[in-house]
Amino acid sequence: MRYLSLSLTREYNIMFIRGFMILFLSCITIRLNFSISTIPSSLKTLPLEGHLSFAEADLKHAARDFGNRYQSHPMAVLHPKSVSDIAATIKHVWNLGPSSHLTIAARGHGHSLHGQAQAHGGVVINMESIKVPQMQVYSGEFPYVDVSGGELWVNILHETLRFGLAPRSWTDYLHLTVGGTLSNAGVSGQAFRHGPQISNVQKLEVVTGTGEVVNCSDEKNGELFYSVLGGLGQFGIITRARIFLEPAPTMVKWIRVLYADFTAFTRDQEQLIFSQKAFDYIEGFVIINRTGLLNNWRLSFNPQDPVEASLLSRTGQILQSGRKLCSKSEVEKHLTHLNYIPSTLFQTEVTYVDFLDRVHITEVKLRSKGLWDIPHPWLNLFIPQSKIQKFAKEVFGNIVRETSNGPVLIYPVNKSKWDNRTSVVTPEEDIFYLVAFLASAIPSSNGPDGLEHILSQNKRILEYCERAQLGVKQYLAHYTTQEQWRVHFGPQWEIFQQRKSVYDPLAILAPGQGIFPKSITLA
């Protein structure tokens, strides 16, 4: 009887524990479900000038981006009319506390590559909805423009040109929002002279992860100012920015030449970025497929005597005078110091707008053929100057067999033009190269232009860079674990983490980056 009693007791204890666990888990599930089901109602009660949308079409649109590889559906999309709408929404989520699963992502023109502007089950803010206050241009000794964080750079160009002015630094594609590019860096062929776009900002208005609206600059709230610039949206949402301007030309001289030797190509590029009165825009291409090179060459400029070569350098001259084109003798003087193939020299004159917005022409053509909204497995790298030859030999010589599926950009930038107080990570050398593999993948293809092939190629490039210890840093980076992000930031990780704990302690903002996954605490 004693053994029977012990057996019954043991069985009773086991059943009690099982029952308790089932009840406990059921309570958690009920609580979570209750929390989730009540959140939309609480959001709907927010006093907003704009509106929150729960429509399927809006959610589906916010779940996609230019990369066209990741889709995370939000719970709602905010269409704000004012900064206070954004602040109220973030403040509401902040007040829900650590038990809430809600996160918030700012979405500009949707040009992210890896779902960075998405928020699974959260709220996506449509930054282009903010229309007030209007863009304001201030001319004078130190001209600038005040713009909304959701404004497109192409609109800024057209507005500032009315005053004979324009921003100093650009991206190659202008149909991007101010907040989007400033949250990364914003680079183009002008970065060697003026630095990235984040080096040309005087003041910001930011909504932090606690819903506080803060005006910041180098002199005021400087820590937040530099945190947000290149901060990948982790510390606040940029709602307004003051951008430095300079006198703008109406016409520019656009020059293209071909190189057959990579060393000569990079040597000339490095020479040009230190020539104070030479070219103002320097950008290069690497084209490995010779047939593709000649086809692209004829399509764009049709030189009289095209020569087979493997490297293309493009340089655009923009006069600082802003009104007149340089003389033929001045161009020849600059070109005499370069080691390109003489027979490939081509020059043309275009408007400043046509030069800066040149990629949009390609976009229109691709859209007409249904080839714009396809996967874009891009890979952007910062390569130290001392490693660029080694990188080129292996990557362009062995890994990348052809470039018919998209351009490969390459040009040097001067680190002295970058502010090390921002959140951007760059190589530890004074000069480094941007190398951008801008591939487009055909979804139905199993060949070199297929998504899996391009992703495999990107992986091989990254593995080589790590194996060879080149000191490469990804730009527009994408990682799947916090440890990978820790390696990416290196010595800067600790300060990046500290800034997060100050400005977004509940990890509400920019969940799509995957840097600080939000942990839910059950009270």
Coordinates of C-alpha atoms in Angstrom, one line a residue:
M1 CA 0.0 0.0 0.0
R2 CA 2.9 2.3 0.8
Y3 CA 4.3 1.9 -2.8
L4 CA 0.9 2.4 -4.3
S5 CA 0.4 5.6 -2.3
L6 CA 3.8 6.9 -3.5
S7 CA 2.9 6.0 -7.0
L8 CA -0.4 7.8 -6.8
T9 CA 1.3 10.8 -5.3
R10 CA 3.9 10.9 -8.0
E11 CA 1.3 10.6 -10.7
Y12 CA -0.8 13.3 -9.0
N13 CA 2.2 15.7 -8.9
I14 CA 3.0 15.1 -12.5
M15 CA -0.6 15.7 -13.5
F16 CA -0.7 18.9 -11.4
I17 CA 2.5 20.2 -13.0
R18 CA 1.2 19.4 -16.5
G19 CA -2.1 21.1 -15.7
F20 CA -0.3 24.1 -14.3
M21 CA 1.9 24.5 -17.3
I22 CA -1.0 24.2 -19.7
L23 CA -2.9 26.8 -17.7
F24 CA 0.2 29.1 -17.6
L25 CA 0.8 28.8 -21.3
S26 CA -2.9 29.3 -22.0
C27 CA -2.8 32.5 -20.0
I28 CA 0.2 33.8 -21.9
T29 CA -1.5 33.0 -25.2
I30 CA -4.7 34.6 -24.1
R31 CA -2.8 37.7 -22.9
L32 CA -0.8 38.0 -26.1
N33 CA -3.9 37.5 -28.3
F34 CA -5.8 40.0 -26.2
S35 CA -2.9 42.5 -26.5
I36 CA -2.6 42.0 -30.2
S37 CA -6.3 42.3 -30.8
T38 CA -6.6 45.5 -28.9
I39 CA -3.7 47.3 -30.4
P40 CA -5.4 48.3 -33.7
S41 CA -8.3 49.8 -31.7
S42 CA -5.9 51.8 -29.5
L43 CA -4.1 53.1 -32.6
K44 CA -7.4 54.1 -34.2
T45 CA -8.1 56.4 -31.2
L46 CA -5.0 58.5 -31.8
P47 CA -5.7 62.1 -32.6
L48 CA -4.0 62.5 -35.9
E49 CA -4.1 65.1 -38.7
G50 CA -3.3 62.3 -41.1
H51 CA -4.6 58.8 -40.8
L52 CA -3.7 55.2 -40.1
S53 CA -4.6 52.7 -42.8
F54 CA -5.4 49.0 -42.2
A55 CA -6.3 48.4 -45.9
E56 CA -4.8 45.3 -47.4
A57 CA -3.5 47.3 -50.5
D58 CA -1.6 49.7 -48.2
L59 CA -0.2 46.9 -46.1
K60 CA 0.9 45.0 -49.2
H61 CA 2.6 48.0 -50.7
A62 CA 4.5 48.7 -47.5
A63 CA 5.7 45.1 -47.4
R64 CA 7.8 45.5 -50.5
D65 CA 10.8 47.4 -51.5
F66 CA 13.2 47.9 -54.4
G67 CA 15.3 44.8 -53.4
N68 CA 12.1 42.8 -54.0
R69 CA 13.3 39.9 -51.9
Y70 CA 11.8 40.4 -48.5
Q71 CA 8.2 40.9 -47.6
S72 CA 7.0 41.7 -44.1
H73 CA 3.4 42.8 -43.7
P74 CA 2.8 45.6 -41.1
M75 CA -0.3 45.9 -39.0
A76 CA -0.9 49.4 -40.2
V77 CA 0.5 52.2 -42.4
L78 CA 0.6 55.7 -41.1
H79 CA 0.0 58.5 -43.6
P80 CA 1.1 61.5 -41.5
K81 CA 0.3 65.1 -42.5
S82 CA 2.6 66.5 -39.8
V83 CA 5.6 65.7 -37.6
S84 CA 3.2 65.6 -34.6
D85 CA 1.4 62.6 -36.2
I86 CA 4.7 60.7 -36.2
A87 CA 5.6 61.8 -32.7
A88 CA 2.1 60.8 -31.4
T89 CA 2.3 57.4 -33.0
I90 CA 5.8 56.6 -31.6
K91 CA 4.8 58.0 -28.2
H92 CA 1.8 55.7 -28.2
V93 CA 3.8 52.6 -28.9
W94 CA 6.4 53.8 -26.3
N95 CA 3.7 54.1 -23.7
L96 CA 2.5 50.6 -24.3
G97 CA 5.8 49.6 -22.7
P98 CA 8.1 46.6 -23.1
S99 CA 5.1 44.1 -23.2
S100 CA 4.1 45.4 -26.6
H101 CA 5.2 43.7 -29.8
L102 CA 4.7 46.8 -31.9
T103 CA 7.6 48.3 -33.9
I104 CA 7.8 51.2 -36.2
A105 CA 9.7 51.7 -39.5
A106 CA 10.0 54.9 -41.6
R107 CA 9.5 54.3 -45.3
G108 CA 10.5 56.8 -47.9
H109 CA 10.4 56.0 -51.6
G110 CA 10.8 52.3 -50.8
H111 CA 14.3 51.9 -52.3
S112 CA 15.6 49.6 -49.5
L113 CA 17.2 46.4 -50.6
H114 CA 16.7 44.0 -47.7
G115 CA 13.4 45.0 -46.1
Q116 CA 15.1 47.7 -43.9
A117 CA 12.0 49.9 -44.1
Q118 CA 9.6 47.1 -43.2
A119 CA 8.0 46.3 -39.8
H120 CA 6.4 42.9 -39.4
G121 CA 3.2 43.2 -37.5
G122 CA 4.1 46.8 -36.7
V123 CA 3.5 50.3 -38.2
V124 CA 5.1 51.6 -41.3
I125 CA 5.2 55.4 -41.7
N126 CA 4.8 56.7 -45.2
M127 CA 7.2 59.6 -45.0
E128 CA 6.2 61.0 -48.4
S129 CA 2.8 61.9 -46.9
I130 CA 4.3 64.9 -45.0
K131 CA 3.8 67.9 -47.2
V132 CA 4.3 70.7 -44.7
P133 CA 6.1 72.9 -44.0
Q134 CA 7.1 73.5 -47.6
M135 CA 10.7 73.5 -48.9
Q136 CA 12.4 76.8 -48.2
V137 CA 15.6 78.0 -50.0
Y138 CA 17.9 80.5 -48.3
S139 CA 20.4 82.2 -50.6
G140 CA 23.2 84.4 -49.3
E141 CA 26.8 83.9 -48.3
F142 CA 26.1 80.4 -46.8
P143 CA 23.1 79.1 -48.7
Y144 CA 21.0 76.2 -47.6
V145 CA 17.5 74.6 -48.0
D146 CA 15.1 73.3 -45.4
V147 CA 13.3 70.2 -46.5
S148 CA 11.0 67.5 -45.2
G149 CA 12.6 64.1 -44.4
G150 CA 10.2 62.6 -46.9
E151 CA 11.1 64.9 -49.8
L152 CA 12.7 63.5 -52.9
W153 CA 16.2 64.7 -53.9
V154 CA 15.1 65.3 -57.5
N155 CA 12.4 67.8 -56.2
I156 CA 15.1 69.5 -54.2
L157 CA 17.2 69.8 -57.3
H158 CA 14.5 71.5 -59.3
E159 CA 13.5 73.9 -56.6
T160 CA 17.0 75.0 -55.7
L161 CA 18.0 75.5 -59.3
R162 CA 15.4 78.2 -59.4
F163 CA 17.8 80.2 -57.2
G164 CA 20.9 79.1 -59.2
L165 CA 21.8 76.8 -56.3
A166 CA 22.0 73.0 -55.7
P167 CA 23.1 70.6 -52.9
R168 CA 26.8 69.8 -52.9
S169 CA 26.6 66.1 -52.7
W170 CA 24.3 63.6 -54.4
T171 CA 23.4 59.9 -54.9
D172 CA 23.5 58.5 -58.4
Y173 CA 19.7 58.0 -58.2
L174 CA 17.7 61.1 -57.2
H175 CA 14.3 59.6 -56.6
L176 CA 15.1 58.8 -53.0
T177 CA 14.0 60.6 -49.8
V178 CA 16.2 62.9 -47.7
G179 CA 15.6 60.8 -44.6
G180 CA 16.5 57.6 -46.3
T181 CA 19.8 58.7 -47.7
L182 CA 20.9 60.6 -44.6
S183 CA 20.2 57.5 -42.5
N184 CA 22.8 55.6 -44.6
A185 CA 25.4 58.1 -45.9
G186 CA 24.5 59.2 -49.5
V187 CA 27.4 58.7 -51.9
S188 CA 28.1 59.5 -55.5
G189 CA 30.9 60.7 -57.7
Q190 CA 31.0 64.0 -55.8
A191 CA 31.8 62.4 -52.5
F192 CA 35.6 62.8 -53.0
R193 CA 35.2 66.6 -53.0
H194 CA 32.3 67.3 -50.7
G195 CA 32.0 64.1 -48.8
P196 CA 28.8 62.1 -48.5
Q197 CA 25.4 63.7 -48.1
I198 CA 25.7 63.3 -44.3
S199 CA 28.7 65.6 -44.4
N200 CA 26.6 68.4 -45.9
V201 CA 23.9 68.7 -43.3
Q202 CA 23.7 71.6 -40.9
K203 CA 20.6 70.8 -38.8
L204 CA 18.0 68.0 -38.3
E205 CA 14.6 67.6 -36.8
V206 CA 14.3 64.1 -35.3
V207 CA 11.6 62.1 -33.6
T208 CA 13.3 59.7 -31.2
G209 CA 12.2 56.2 -30.2
T210 CA 10.4 57.7 -27.2
G211 CA 8.3 60.1 -29.3
E212 CA 10.2 63.2 -28.5
V213 CA 10.7 65.8 -31.3
V214 CA 14.3 67.1 -31.1
N215 CA 16.1 69.8 -33.1
C216 CA 19.7 68.9 -33.3
S217 CA 23.0 70.1 -34.9
D218 CA 26.7 70.2 -34.2
E219 CA 26.1 72.9 -31.6
K220 CA 22.8 71.6 -30.1
N221 CA 22.0 68.0 -29.1
G222 CA 25.2 67.0 -31.0
E223 CA 25.2 63.4 -29.9
L224 CA 21.8 62.8 -31.4
F225 CA 22.7 64.7 -34.5
Y226 CA 25.7 62.5 -35.3
S227 CA 24.0 59.3 -34.1
V228 CA 21.2 59.7 -36.6
L229 CA 23.4 60.6 -39.6
G230 CA 24.3 57.2 -41.0
G231 CA 22.4 55.6 -38.1
L232 CA 20.3 53.2 -40.2
G233 CA 17.1 54.6 -38.6
Q234 CA 18.0 53.2 -35.2
F235 CA 17.9 56.3 -33.1
G236 CA 15.2 58.5 -34.6
I237 CA 13.2 59.3 -37.7
I238 CA 14.5 62.3 -39.6
T239 CA 11.5 64.6 -40.3
R240 CA 13.3 67.7 -41.4
A241 CA 16.8 68.6 -42.6
R242 CA 18.9 71.7 -43.5
I243 CA 21.1 71.0 -46.4
F244 CA 24.0 73.1 -47.5
L245 CA 23.9 74.5 -51.1
E246 CA 26.4 75.8 -53.6
P247 CA 26.2 77.7 -56.9
A248 CA 25.0 75.4 -59.6
P249 CA 25.8 75.3 -63.3
T250 CA 23.2 75.1 -66.0
M251 CA 25.3 73.0 -68.4
V252 CA 28.1 70.5 -67.8
K253 CA 30.9 68.9 -69.8
W254 CA 30.5 65.1 -69.6
I255 CA 33.5 63.0 -70.6
R256 CA 33.9 59.3 -70.9
V257 CA 37.1 57.3 -71.6
L258 CA 38.1 53.7 -71.7
Y259 CA 41.0 52.0 -69.9
A260 CA 42.6 48.6 -70.6
D261 CA 44.8 48.5 -67.5
F262 CA 43.2 48.5 -64.0
T263 CA 46.3 49.9 -62.3
A264 CA 46.3 52.9 -64.7
F265 CA 42.6 53.3 -64.2
T266 CA 42.8 53.5 -60.4
R267 CA 45.9 55.6 -60.5
D268 CA 44.2 58.2 -62.6
Q269 CA 41.1 58.2 -60.4
E270 CA 43.2 58.8 -57.3
Q271 CA 45.1 61.6 -59.1
L272 CA 41.8 63.3 -60.1
I273 CA 40.3 63.3 -56.6
F274 CA 43.3 65.4 -55.4
S275 CA 43.3 67.8 -58.3
Q276 CA 41.6 70.9 -56.9
K277 CA 40.6 72.5 -60.3
A278 CA 40.0 69.4 -62.4
F279 CA 36.8 67.4 -62.5
D280 CA 34.1 67.7 -59.9
Y281 CA 32.4 64.4 -60.5
I282 CA 34.4 61.2 -60.8
E283 CA 32.9 57.8 -61.3
G284 CA 34.1 54.5 -62.9
F285 CA 32.7 51.3 -64.2
V286 CA 34.1 47.8 -64.5
I287 CA 32.8 45.8 -67.4
I288 CA 34.2 42.3 -67.8
N289 CA 32.1 41.0 -70.7
R290 CA 33.7 42.6 -73.8
T291 CA 30.6 42.2 -76.0
G292 CA 28.6 43.9 -73.3
L293 CA 31.1 46.7 -73.1
L294 CA 30.9 47.5 -76.8
N295 CA 27.2 47.3 -76.9
N296 CA 26.8 49.6 -73.9
W297 CA 29.4 52.0 -75.4
R298 CA 27.7 52.3 -78.7
L299 CA 24.3 52.6 -77.1
S300 CA 25.4 55.6 -75.0
F301 CA 27.9 57.5 -77.1
N302 CA 28.7 55.7 -80.3
P303 CA 32.4 56.6 -80.6
Q304 CA 34.0 56.4 -84.0
D305 CA 36.6 53.9 -83.1
P306 CA 35.6 51.7 -80.1
V307 CA 38.4 49.6 -78.8
E308 CA 38.0 46.3 -76.9
A309 CA 38.8 46.9 -73.3
S310 CA 37.8 45.7 -69.9
L311 CA 37.5 48.9 -67.9
L312 CA 35.5 52.0 -68.3
S313 CA 36.0 55.3 -66.5
R314 CA 33.5 58.1 -66.6
T315 CA 34.3 61.6 -65.4
G316 CA 31.9 64.5 -65.5
Q317 CA 33.2 68.1 -65.4
I318 CA 31.1 70.6 -63.5
L319 CA 32.5 74.1 -63.5
Q320 CA 32.6 75.9 -60.1
S321 CA 31.6 79.1 -61.9
G322 CA 28.2 77.5 -62.4
R323 CA 27.3 79.2 -65.7
K324 CA 29.9 78.5 -68.4
L325 CA 31.5 75.4 -69.7
C326 CA 35.2 75.1 -69.6
S327 CA 37.1 75.7 -72.8
K328 CA 38.4 73.0 -75.0
S329 CA 42.0 73.8 -74.1
E330 CA 41.2 73.5 -70.4
V331 CA 39.7 70.0 -70.9
E332 CA 42.7 68.9 -73.0
K333 CA 45.1 70.2 -70.3
H334 CA 43.3 68.0 -67.6
L335 CA 43.2 65.0 -69.9
T336 CA 46.9 65.1 -70.9
H337 CA 47.8 63.7 -67.5
L338 CA 45.5 60.6 -67.9
N339 CA 46.4 57.3 -69.3
Y340 CA 43.2 56.2 -71.0
I341 CA 43.0 54.8 -74.6
P342 CA 43.1 58.0 -76.7
S343 CA 40.8 56.7 -79.4
T344 CA 38.0 56.2 -76.9
L345 CA 37.7 59.8 -75.7
F346 CA 34.1 61.1 -76.0
Q347 CA 32.8 64.4 -74.8
T348 CA 29.3 65.9 -74.7
E349 CA 27.5 68.8 -73.1
V350 CA 24.3 68.3 -71.2
T351 CA 22.2 70.2 -68.7
Y352 CA 23.0 69.8 -65.0
V353 CA 19.6 68.2 -64.4
D354 CA 20.1 65.7 -67.2
F355 CA 23.5 64.7 -65.9
L356 CA 22.4 64.2 -62.3
D357 CA 19.1 62.6 -63.1
R358 CA 20.6 60.3 -65.8
V359 CA 19.6 57.0 -64.0
H360 CA 15.9 58.0 -64.2
I361 CA 16.0 57.6 -68.0
T362 CA 17.1 54.0 -67.5
E363 CA 14.3 53.5 -65.0
V364 CA 11.6 54.7 -67.4
K365 CA 12.9 52.3 -70.1
L366 CA 13.0 49.3 -67.6
R367 CA 9.6 50.0 -66.3
S368 CA 8.2 50.0 -69.8
K369 CA 9.6 46.5 -70.3
G370 CA 8.5 45.3 -66.8
L371 CA 12.1 45.0 -65.7
W372 CA 12.1 47.5 -62.8
D373 CA 10.1 45.6 -60.1
I374 CA 12.3 42.5 -60.1
P375 CA 14.8 41.4 -57.4
H376 CA 17.9 43.6 -57.0
P377 CA 20.5 41.6 -55.0
W378 CA 22.9 44.5 -54.8
L379 CA 26.2 44.4 -53.0
N380 CA 28.0 47.6 -52.0
L381 CA 31.4 47.6 -50.5
F382 CA 34.0 50.0 -49.2
I383 CA 37.5 48.7 -50.1
P384 CA 40.7 50.1 -48.6
Q385 CA 42.9 51.7 -51.1
S386 CA 45.8 49.4 -50.3
K387 CA 43.7 46.4 -51.1
I388 CA 41.9 47.5 -54.2
Q389 CA 44.4 45.8 -56.6
K390 CA 44.2 42.5 -54.7
F391 CA 40.4 42.7 -54.6
A392 CA 40.2 43.4 -58.4
K393 CA 42.5 40.6 -59.3
E394 CA 40.5 38.0 -57.5
V395 CA 37.0 39.3 -57.9
F396 CA 37.1 40.7 -61.4
G397 CA 39.5 38.0 -62.5
N398 CA 38.0 34.9 -61.1
I399 CA 34.6 35.4 -59.3
V400 CA 32.7 37.8 -61.5
R401 CA 32.6 36.3 -65.0
E402 CA 30.4 38.9 -66.7
T403 CA 28.5 42.1 -65.8
S404 CA 25.7 42.0 -68.3
N405 CA 23.1 41.8 -65.4
G406 CA 23.9 45.3 -64.1
P407 CA 26.7 47.9 -63.8
V408 CA 29.6 47.6 -61.4
L409 CA 30.6 51.1 -60.1
I410 CA 34.0 51.9 -58.7
Y411 CA 35.5 55.1 -57.5
P412 CA 37.7 56.4 -54.7
V413 CA 36.6 58.7 -51.9
N414 CA 38.6 60.8 -49.4
K415 CA 38.0 59.8 -45.8
S416 CA 38.9 63.3 -44.6
K417 CA 35.6 64.5 -46.0
W418 CA 33.7 62.1 -43.7
D419 CA 33.0 63.0 -40.1
N420 CA 34.0 60.1 -37.8
R421 CA 31.4 61.2 -35.2
T422 CA 28.5 59.9 -37.4
S423 CA 27.4 56.3 -37.2
V424 CA 28.8 55.2 -40.6
V425 CA 31.5 52.6 -40.6
T426 CA 34.3 52.9 -43.1
P427 CA 37.7 51.2 -43.7
E428 CA 40.6 52.4 -41.6
E429 CA 42.5 54.1 -44.5
D430 CA 42.6 57.7 -45.7
I431 CA 41.4 56.6 -49.2
F432 CA 38.9 53.9 -49.9
Y433 CA 36.9 52.8 -52.9
L434 CA 33.2 52.3 -53.3
V435 CA 32.6 49.1 -55.4
A436 CA 28.9 48.6 -56.1
F437 CA 27.6 45.4 -57.8
L438 CA 24.2 46.7 -59.0
A439 CA 22.7 43.5 -60.4
S440 CA 19.1 42.9 -61.5
A441 CA 17.9 39.3 -61.3
I442 CA 15.4 37.7 -63.7
P443 CA 13.1 35.7 -61.5
S444 CA 12.6 32.9 -64.1
S445 CA 16.2 32.5 -65.0
N446 CA 18.5 29.7 -63.9
G447 CA 21.5 31.3 -65.6
P448 CA 24.0 34.1 -64.7
D449 CA 21.2 36.6 -64.5
G450 CA 19.2 34.5 -62.1
L451 CA 18.8 35.4 -58.5
E452 CA 20.5 32.3 -57.0
H453 CA 23.5 32.7 -59.2
I454 CA 23.9 36.4 -58.3
L455 CA 23.4 35.7 -54.6
S456 CA 26.0 32.9 -54.8
Q457 CA 28.4 35.3 -56.5
N458 CA 27.9 37.9 -53.8
K459 CA 28.6 35.3 -51.1
R460 CA 31.8 34.3 -52.8
I461 CA 32.9 37.9 -52.9
L462 CA 32.2 38.4 -49.2
E463 CA 33.9 35.2 -48.2
Y464 CA 37.0 36.1 -50.2
C465 CA 37.1 39.5 -48.6
E466 CA 36.9 37.9 -45.1
R467 CA 39.4 35.2 -45.9
A468 CA 41.9 37.6 -47.4
Q469 CA 41.4 40.0 -44.5
L470 CA 41.0 43.0 -46.8
G471 CA 39.3 45.2 -44.1
V472 CA 36.2 45.7 -46.3
K473 CA 33.1 47.3 -44.9
Q474 CA 29.6 46.8 -46.4
Y475 CA 27.6 49.8 -47.3
L476 CA 23.8 49.4 -47.1
A477 CA 24.7 46.4 -45.1
H478 CA 22.5 43.4 -44.4
Y479 CA 23.1 40.9 -41.6
T480 CA 21.0 38.3 -40.0
T481 CA 22.5 38.2 -36.5
Q482 CA 23.5 40.7 -33.9
E483 CA 26.9 39.1 -33.7
Q484 CA 27.5 39.9 -37.4
W485 CA 26.5 43.5 -36.8
R486 CA 28.9 43.6 -33.9
V487 CA 31.7 42.5 -36.2
H488 CA 30.6 45.1 -38.8
F489 CA 30.8 48.0 -36.4
G490 CA 33.9 46.7 -34.7
P491 CA 35.2 49.2 -32.1
Q492 CA 32.2 51.4 -32.8
W493 CA 29.7 48.8 -31.7
E494 CA 29.8 49.8 -28.0
I495 CA 28.9 53.5 -28.7
F496 CA 26.3 52.4 -31.3
Q497 CA 24.7 50.2 -28.6
Q498 CA 24.9 53.0 -26.0
R499 CA 23.2 55.4 -28.4
K500 CA 20.4 52.9 -28.9
S501 CA 19.8 52.6 -25.2
V502 CA 19.5 56.3 -24.9
Y503 CA 17.4 57.3 -27.9
D504 CA 15.3 54.1 -28.5
P505 CA 15.6 52.0 -25.4
L506 CA 12.6 49.7 -26.3
A507 CA 14.0 49.0 -29.7
I508 CA 10.9 50.3 -31.4
L509 CA 12.5 51.8 -34.5
A510 CA 13.7 50.3 -37.8
P511 CA 13.2 46.6 -36.9
G512 CA 13.9 45.7 -40.5
Q513 CA 17.6 46.3 -40.1
G514 CA 17.7 43.3 -37.7
I515 CA 20.3 45.0 -35.4
F516 CA 18.3 45.2 -32.2
P517 CA 15.4 42.7 -32.2
K518 CA 12.7 43.7 -29.9
S519 CA 12.3 41.5 -26.8
I520 CA 8.8 41.4 -25.3
T521 CA 8.6 41.5 -21.5
L522 CA 5.4 40.1 -19.9
A523 CA 4.5 42.1 -16.9

